[in-house]
Amino acid sequence: MEKHETCSERTVERQRDATNEDCLSELTKGRCPVNFPVAVVLPAAGSGERTGLSTPKQFCKILGRPLISYTIHAFERVFWIDSIVVVVAKESHDLMTDIIQKYNHTKVKIVEGGSTRHRSIFNGLLAFSEQGFGPKLQKPKVVIIHDAVRPFLEEDFLLKITLAANKQGASGAVRPLVSTVVAATTGGYLDHSLERARYRASEMPQGFIYDIIYQAYQHCSEAEFKFGTECLELALQHCGTSAVLIEGPSSLWKVTHKQDLASAEAVIKESLSQSACIITGECTETQNLSTWMKNGLMAEGMWVDAIPNIEQGMTLSTNRNLIKLSVYLNVSGQASFSQENDEASAIMTLAEDAQKRNIFLYCVRLSYSKDSTECERTMNKLCQITVALIRDRSAAFSGQMLYA
Ligand code: CTP
Ligand code: MG
């Protein structure tokens, strides 16, 4: 596969046995330490009973966009991940297809779910096997399993899980317990309690050598399929593979109850607010621009707290609750080449300063036209670019000038 070749070309021999820290630092330098195929299985066939809502939580909208789309995006932006198998209930197939189209997810294949989470995951794994239904996907070396309802995960942690799985056969995210675990008698009395410091909460993602987890599921008993909840345990019981446990960030929590949807919305707003776009150009019709931006962003499912601020001059607000859209207007007519150069270097300086405050700053230059069709095209492009930049939070484009 082309991507792996490119990846391995960049991978020097000594990286094979590199520690996570080495690999992370390679990643920061733009080099990829993953030189083997990686795929993801996202179980999303549950009904979300505990939310008490009629819509399964993975399809509930947060800021206009279904929760599952955020999770898919978190994997899709990682370039060393090749494919994502999303496992959904039969009745959600069309809805999932619409989501893939609307949000332009390109690495996703849909598979039909099962009656329990384990069955759904196994169906997902079968997509890479000869025994699965439909066209077979390229078998990965490592497969990451992750709940579709845990949308907040970063590339550095995925990398740790992936490299550990490749080395040890299985790996999983854990968190310290917040409460002590007790065992109750059938009558509802305390039987005994566990020593909290010795135990961990098992979270997601988990990583596996594909052949190991596939074999583990093939040996799974009916009882395990029905009542089991832990994939790492299956790898241990059926393949003798003891997983490495890696402490993950608190952001790995799972949307379980209705109020978790509100918390997820708050987290997403918070992260969006840490990106900013400066729009520059010769546009004099600030009122029109403001309306276009607001309507355009909302149509793209992006949360807008207020009409984007149209400001004269290049400023950057640190109000963390706003997506701050500042417009620097060059109303003196066509910008000369040197003016554009000055502007580009000013943006670069501002972006460097902003990044110290964890704000990624982007700039889009408008080519304003009095022709209404041309103007509409420019505005649409401007909205698309703005949404993509703010959502992706890509450090690579911070301080860069784009053209709409
Ligand atoms: N899941 C699945 N197939 C099932 C059951 C669950 O793919 N038959 C998925 C869910 O969609 C979710 C993940 O497994 O992404 C974690 O499960 P959980 O949080 O328990 O979700 P639900 O089963 O949907 O919720 P509830 O238990 O409240 O009904
Ligand atoms: Mg469940």
Coordinates of C-alpha atoms and ligand atoms in Angstrom, one line a residue:
M1 CA 0.0 0.0 0.0
E2 CA 1.3 3.3 -1.0
K3 CA 0.9 5.0 2.4
H4 CA 2.9 2.4 4.2
E5 CA 5.7 2.5 1.8
T6 CA 5.9 6.2 2.3
C7 CA 5.7 5.8 6.0
S8 CA 8.4 3.1 6.2
E9 CA 10.7 5.1 3.8
R10 CA 10.7 7.8 6.4
T11 CA 11.3 5.3 9.2
V12 CA 14.9 4.7 10.1
E13 CA 16.1 1.3 11.2
R14 CA 16.8 2.3 14.8
Q15 CA 13.1 3.4 15.3
R16 CA 12.0 -0.3 15.2
D17 CA 12.9 -0.7 18.9
A18 CA 12.5 2.9 19.9
T19 CA 10.7 3.8 23.1
N20 CA 7.4 5.7 23.0
E21 CA 9.2 8.8 23.9
D22 CA 11.5 8.5 21.0
C23 CA 8.6 7.9 18.7
L24 CA 6.6 10.8 20.0
S25 CA 9.6 13.1 19.4
E26 CA 9.9 11.7 15.9
L27 CA 6.3 12.5 15.3
T28 CA 6.7 16.0 16.5
K29 CA 9.6 16.3 14.0
G30 CA 7.2 15.2 11.2
R31 CA 8.6 11.7 10.9
C32 CA 6.3 8.7 11.3
P33 CA 7.3 5.9 13.6
V34 CA 4.5 3.6 12.4
N35 CA 5.7 1.4 9.6
F36 CA 3.0 -1.2 9.6
P37 CA -0.7 -1.1 8.6
V38 CA -3.1 0.1 11.2
A39 CA -6.9 0.0 11.2
V40 CA -9.7 0.9 13.6
V41 CA -12.9 -0.8 14.7
L42 CA -15.5 1.5 16.2
P43 CA -18.4 -0.4 17.8
A44 CA -21.5 1.9 17.4
A45 CA -24.4 -0.5 17.3
G46 CA -25.7 0.1 20.9
S47 CA -29.1 1.7 21.7
G48 CA -27.8 3.9 24.5
E49 CA -30.4 2.8 27.0
R50 CA -28.8 4.7 29.9
T51 CA -29.3 8.1 28.3
G52 CA -33.1 7.5 28.3
L53 CA -33.2 9.1 24.8
S54 CA -34.9 7.6 21.7
T55 CA -31.9 8.4 19.5
P56 CA -28.8 6.2 20.2
K57 CA -26.2 8.5 21.8
Q58 CA -23.6 8.0 19.0
F59 CA -26.1 9.8 16.6
C60 CA -27.1 12.6 19.0
K61 CA -26.1 15.9 17.6
I62 CA -23.5 18.1 19.4
L63 CA -23.3 21.6 17.9
G64 CA -25.2 20.4 14.9
R65 CA -23.0 17.4 14.2
P66 CA -23.5 13.7 15.3
L67 CA -21.2 12.6 18.1
I68 CA -19.9 9.7 16.0
S69 CA -18.6 12.1 13.4
Y70 CA -16.3 13.7 16.0
T71 CA -14.9 10.3 16.9
I72 CA -14.4 9.3 13.3
H73 CA -12.7 12.6 12.7
A74 CA -10.3 12.0 15.6
F75 CA -9.0 8.9 13.8
E76 CA -9.3 10.1 10.2
R77 CA -6.9 13.0 10.8
V78 CA -4.2 10.6 11.8
F79 CA -2.4 9.9 8.6
W80 CA -0.9 6.5 9.6
I81 CA -4.4 5.1 10.2
D82 CA -5.6 3.5 7.0
S83 CA -9.2 2.4 7.5
I84 CA -12.0 2.7 10.0
V85 CA -14.7 0.1 10.3
V86 CA -17.8 1.5 11.9
V87 CA -20.2 -1.1 13.3
V88 CA -23.8 0.0 13.4
A89 CA -27.2 -1.6 13.8
K90 CA -29.0 -2.6 10.6
E91 CA -31.6 0.2 11.1
S92 CA -28.9 2.9 11.3
H93 CA -27.2 1.9 8.1
D94 CA -28.7 4.7 6.0
L95 CA -28.2 7.3 8.7
M96 CA -24.6 6.3 8.9
T97 CA -24.2 6.5 5.2
D98 CA -25.6 10.1 5.2
I99 CA -23.2 11.1 8.0
I100 CA -20.2 9.8 6.0
Q101 CA -21.3 11.8 3.0
K102 CA -22.3 15.0 4.8
Y103 CA -19.1 15.2 6.8
N104 CA -16.9 13.8 4.0
H105 CA -15.4 10.9 5.9
T106 CA -13.2 9.1 3.5
K107 CA -11.6 6.2 5.4
V108 CA -14.9 4.6 6.7
K109 CA -16.5 1.3 5.9
I110 CA -19.9 0.3 7.5
V111 CA -20.5 -3.1 9.0
E112 CA -23.6 -4.5 10.6
G113 CA -23.6 -4.8 14.4
G114 CA -24.6 -7.6 16.7
S115 CA -26.7 -8.1 19.8
T116 CA -23.9 -7.4 22.2
R117 CA -20.8 -5.2 22.1
H118 CA -18.5 -8.2 21.8
R119 CA -20.5 -9.5 18.8
S120 CA -20.4 -6.0 17.2
I121 CA -16.6 -5.9 17.6
F122 CA -16.2 -9.3 16.2
N123 CA -18.3 -8.3 13.2
G124 CA -16.0 -5.3 12.7
L125 CA -12.9 -7.6 12.8
L126 CA -14.4 -9.9 10.3
A127 CA -14.4 -7.1 7.7
F128 CA -10.6 -7.8 7.4
S129 CA -11.0 -11.5 7.2
E130 CA -11.9 -14.0 4.4
Q131 CA -14.8 -15.2 6.5
G132 CA -16.5 -11.8 6.6
F133 CA -19.3 -10.6 4.5
G134 CA -18.9 -8.2 1.6
P135 CA -15.6 -6.9 0.2
K136 CA -12.6 -7.7 2.4
L137 CA -10.5 -4.8 3.6
Q138 CA -6.7 -5.0 3.7
K139 CA -5.8 -6.9 6.9
P140 CA -3.9 -4.6 9.4
K141 CA -0.9 -5.6 11.5
V142 CA -2.5 -3.7 14.5
V143 CA -6.1 -3.0 15.0
I144 CA -7.3 -0.3 17.4
I145 CA -10.7 -0.9 19.1
H146 CA -12.5 2.2 20.4
D147 CA -16.0 3.1 21.5
A148 CA -17.8 5.4 19.0
V149 CA -19.0 7.4 22.0
R150 CA -15.6 8.5 23.3
P151 CA -14.9 11.4 20.9
F152 CA -11.9 13.0 22.6
L153 CA -8.6 11.4 21.8
E154 CA -5.3 12.7 20.5
E155 CA -2.8 11.3 18.1
D156 CA 0.0 11.0 20.7
F157 CA -2.0 8.6 22.9
L158 CA -3.1 6.6 19.9
L159 CA 0.5 6.3 18.9
K160 CA 1.4 5.0 22.4
I161 CA -1.4 2.4 22.2
T162 CA -0.4 1.3 18.7
L163 CA 3.3 0.9 19.3
A164 CA 2.7 -1.0 22.6
A165 CA 0.2 -3.3 20.9
N166 CA 2.7 -3.9 18.1
K167 CA 5.4 -4.8 20.6
Q168 CA 3.4 -6.8 23.2
G169 CA 0.4 -8.0 21.2
A170 CA -2.2 -6.1 23.2
S171 CA -2.4 -2.7 25.0
G172 CA -5.2 -0.8 26.7
A173 CA -5.9 2.6 28.2
V174 CA -6.5 2.7 32.0
R175 CA -7.4 5.4 34.5
P176 CA -7.1 5.5 38.3
L177 CA -10.4 4.6 40.0
V178 CA -12.4 7.5 41.3
S179 CA -14.5 5.4 43.7
T180 CA -13.8 2.2 45.6
V181 CA -15.2 -1.0 44.1
V182 CA -17.3 -3.1 46.5
A183 CA -18.8 -6.6 46.1
A184 CA -22.4 -7.0 47.3
T185 CA -24.1 -10.1 48.6
T186 CA -27.2 -11.3 46.8
G187 CA -29.2 -9.7 49.7
G188 CA -27.6 -6.3 48.9
Y189 CA -25.1 -6.2 51.8
L190 CA -21.4 -5.4 51.6
D191 CA -19.5 -8.6 51.0
H192 CA -16.0 -7.0 50.6
S193 CA -14.2 -4.0 49.1
L194 CA -11.2 -3.8 46.8
E195 CA -8.1 -1.9 47.6
R196 CA -8.5 1.1 45.3
A197 CA -4.9 1.8 44.7
R198 CA -4.4 -1.8 43.3
Y199 CA -7.1 -1.5 40.6
R200 CA -7.6 0.6 37.5
A201 CA -10.6 1.5 35.4
S202 CA -10.3 0.0 31.9
E203 CA -11.0 2.6 29.2
M204 CA -10.6 2.7 25.5
P205 CA -8.8 2.8 23.1
Q206 CA -7.2 -0.7 23.1
G207 CA -4.8 -2.0 20.5
F208 CA -4.1 -5.5 19.4
I209 CA -2.1 -7.4 16.9
Y210 CA -4.9 -8.2 14.5
D211 CA -4.3 -12.0 14.4
I212 CA -4.3 -12.2 18.2
I213 CA -7.6 -10.5 18.8
Y214 CA -9.2 -12.2 15.8
Q215 CA -8.2 -15.6 17.2
A216 CA -9.4 -14.7 20.7
Y217 CA -12.8 -13.9 19.3
Q218 CA -12.9 -17.1 17.3
H219 CA -12.5 -19.0 20.6
C220 CA -15.0 -16.9 22.5
S221 CA -17.8 -18.8 24.3
E222 CA -21.5 -17.9 24.0
A223 CA -21.4 -16.7 27.6
E224 CA -18.4 -14.5 26.9
F225 CA -20.1 -13.0 23.8
K226 CA -23.2 -12.4 25.9
F227 CA -21.9 -11.1 29.2
G228 CA -18.2 -10.2 28.6
T229 CA -17.1 -6.6 28.4
E230 CA -13.3 -6.7 28.3
C231 CA -11.4 -7.4 25.0
L232 CA -8.1 -7.4 26.8
E233 CA -9.3 -10.3 28.9
L234 CA -10.2 -12.3 25.8
A235 CA -6.7 -11.9 24.4
L236 CA -5.3 -13.1 27.8
Q237 CA -7.7 -16.1 28.2
H238 CA -7.6 -17.4 24.6
C239 CA -4.2 -16.4 23.3
G240 CA -2.2 -16.0 26.5
T241 CA -1.4 -12.4 25.6
S242 CA -1.0 -10.1 28.6
A243 CA -1.8 -6.6 27.6
V244 CA 0.3 -3.5 28.5
L245 CA -1.8 -1.1 30.5
I246 CA -1.1 2.5 29.7
E247 CA -2.5 5.4 31.8
G248 CA -4.5 7.6 29.5
P249 CA -5.7 11.2 29.8
S250 CA -9.0 12.0 31.6
S251 CA -10.5 13.0 28.2
L252 CA -11.0 9.4 27.3
W253 CA -14.3 9.2 29.2
K254 CA -17.3 7.7 27.6
V255 CA -20.6 9.4 26.9
T256 CA -23.0 7.2 28.9
H257 CA -25.8 9.3 30.5
K258 CA -27.8 12.2 29.1
Q259 CA -25.8 14.8 31.0
D260 CA -22.6 13.5 29.4
L261 CA -23.9 14.9 26.0
A262 CA -23.9 18.4 27.6
S263 CA -20.4 17.8 29.0
A264 CA -19.2 16.7 25.5
E265 CA -20.7 19.9 24.1
A266 CA -18.9 22.0 26.6
V267 CA -15.5 20.3 25.8
I268 CA -16.0 20.8 22.1
K269 CA -16.9 24.5 22.5
E270 CA -13.8 24.9 24.6
S271 CA -11.5 23.3 22.0
L272 CA -13.1 25.3 19.2
S273 CA -12.7 28.5 21.0
Q274 CA -9.0 28.0 21.0
S275 CA -8.7 28.5 17.3
A276 CA -9.1 31.8 15.5
C277 CA -9.3 33.0 12.0
I278 CA -8.3 36.4 10.7
I279 CA -10.0 37.3 7.4
T280 CA -8.3 39.8 5.3
G281 CA -8.9 41.4 1.9
E282 CA -10.4 44.3 0.1
C283 CA -14.0 43.7 1.2
T284 CA -15.7 46.9 2.4
E285 CA -19.2 45.4 3.0
T286 CA -18.5 44.3 6.6
Q287 CA -22.2 43.8 7.4
N288 CA -22.7 41.4 4.5
L289 CA -19.6 39.6 5.4
S290 CA -20.7 39.2 9.0
T291 CA -24.1 37.7 8.0
W292 CA -22.5 35.4 5.5
M293 CA -20.0 34.1 8.1
K294 CA -22.7 33.5 10.7
N295 CA -25.1 31.7 8.3
G296 CA -22.3 29.8 6.6
L297 CA -20.7 28.6 9.9
M298 CA -24.1 27.5 11.3
A299 CA -25.0 25.7 8.0
E300 CA -21.8 23.7 8.4
G301 CA -22.9 22.6 11.9
M302 CA -20.5 24.9 13.7
W303 CA -21.4 26.6 16.9
V304 CA -21.4 30.4 16.7
D305 CA -21.9 32.2 19.9
A306 CA -22.4 35.6 18.4
I307 CA -22.2 37.3 15.1
P308 CA -18.5 37.1 14.3
N309 CA -16.9 40.4 15.3
I310 CA -15.8 42.5 12.4
E311 CA -13.0 44.6 13.5
Q312 CA -10.7 47.1 11.9
G313 CA -7.2 46.2 12.7
M314 CA -5.4 42.9 13.5
T315 CA -6.2 41.9 17.1
L316 CA -6.6 38.6 18.8
S317 CA -9.0 38.2 21.7
T318 CA -8.4 35.6 24.4
N319 CA -12.0 35.3 25.4
R320 CA -12.0 31.5 25.7
N321 CA -15.8 31.1 25.2
L322 CA -15.9 32.6 21.7
I323 CA -14.8 31.5 18.4
K324 CA -13.2 34.7 17.6
L325 CA -13.3 35.8 14.0
S326 CA -11.5 39.0 13.5
V327 CA -11.4 40.7 10.2
Y328 CA -8.5 42.9 9.1
L329 CA -9.7 45.1 6.4
N330 CA -7.5 46.6 3.8
V331 CA -9.9 49.1 2.5
S332 CA -7.4 51.1 0.5
G333 CA -8.0 49.0 -2.6
Q334 CA -5.9 46.3 -4.2
A335 CA -3.1 45.1 -1.9
S336 CA 0.3 45.4 -3.5
F337 CA 2.7 42.5 -3.4
S338 CA 4.8 44.1 -0.7
Q339 CA 1.6 44.9 1.4
E340 CA 0.7 41.2 1.2
N341 CA 4.2 40.2 2.2
D342 CA 4.1 42.5 5.2
E343 CA 0.7 41.2 6.2
A344 CA 1.9 37.6 5.9
S345 CA 4.8 38.2 8.2
A346 CA 2.6 40.1 10.7
I347 CA 0.2 37.1 10.8
M348 CA 3.1 34.8 11.3
T349 CA 4.3 36.8 14.3
L350 CA 0.8 37.0 15.7
A351 CA 0.3 33.3 15.3
E352 CA 3.6 32.5 17.1
D353 CA 2.4 34.6 20.0
A354 CA -1.1 33.0 19.9
Q355 CA 0.3 29.5 19.9
K356 CA 2.0 30.1 23.2
R357 CA -1.5 30.6 24.6
N358 CA -2.6 27.4 22.9
I359 CA -4.6 29.3 20.2
F360 CA -4.0 28.3 16.6
L361 CA -4.4 31.3 14.4
Y362 CA -5.1 31.1 10.7
C363 CA -5.6 33.8 8.0
V364 CA -7.8 33.7 5.0
R365 CA -7.5 36.4 2.3
L366 CA -10.6 37.3 0.4
S367 CA -10.7 38.2 -3.2
Y368 CA -13.7 40.5 -3.1
S369 CA -15.8 41.0 -6.3
K370 CA -18.8 43.2 -6.9
D371 CA -20.2 40.5 -9.2
S372 CA -22.8 38.7 -7.0
T373 CA -22.2 35.2 -8.2
E374 CA -18.5 35.5 -7.8
C375 CA -19.0 37.1 -4.4
E376 CA -21.2 34.2 -3.3
R377 CA -18.6 31.7 -4.5
T378 CA -15.9 33.5 -2.5
M379 CA -18.0 33.6 0.7
N380 CA -18.9 29.9 0.5
K381 CA -15.2 29.1 0.0
L382 CA -14.4 31.4 3.0
C383 CA -16.8 29.5 5.2
Q384 CA -15.6 26.1 4.2
I385 CA -12.0 27.0 4.8
T386 CA -12.8 28.6 8.2
V387 CA -14.8 25.6 9.4
A388 CA -12.1 23.2 8.3
L389 CA -9.3 25.2 9.9
I390 CA -11.1 25.7 13.2
R391 CA -12.3 22.1 13.4
D392 CA -9.1 20.5 12.5
R393 CA -6.9 22.6 14.8
S394 CA -3.9 21.8 12.6
A395 CA -0.7 23.3 14.0
A396 CA 0.8 23.0 10.5
F397 CA -1.4 25.8 9.1
S398 CA -1.1 28.1 12.1
G399 CA 0.2 31.5 10.9
Q400 CA -0.4 30.6 7.2
M401 CA -2.3 32.7 4.7
L402 CA -4.9 31.0 2.6
Y403 CA -7.0 32.4 -0.3
A404 CA -10.7 32.3 -0.8
Ligands
CTP1 N1 -22.2 -1.3 21.2 C1 -22.2 -2.0 20.0 N2 -23.1 -3.1 19.9 C2 -23.9 -3.4 20.9 C3 -23.8 -2.7 22.1 C4 -22.9 -1.6 22.3 O1 -21.5 -1.7 19.1 N3 -24.7 -4.4 20.8 C5 -21.3 -0.1 21.3 C6 -22.0 1.2 21.6 O2 -22.7 1.7 20.5 C7 -20.9 2.0 22.2 C8 -19.9 1.0 22.8 O3 -20.3 -0.3 22.3 O4 -20.3 2.8 21.2 C9 -19.9 1.1 24.3 O5 -21.1 0.6 24.8 P1 -22.1 1.4 25.8 O6 -21.5 2.6 26.3 O7 -22.6 0.4 26.8 O8 -23.3 1.8 24.8 P2 -24.8 1.3 24.7 O9 -24.8 -0.1 24.8 O10 -25.3 1.9 23.4 O11 -25.4 2.1 25.9 P3 -26.3 1.4 27.1 O12 -25.5 0.3 27.7 O13 -26.7 2.5 28.0 O14 -27.5 0.8 26.4
MG2 MG -24.2 -1.1 26.7

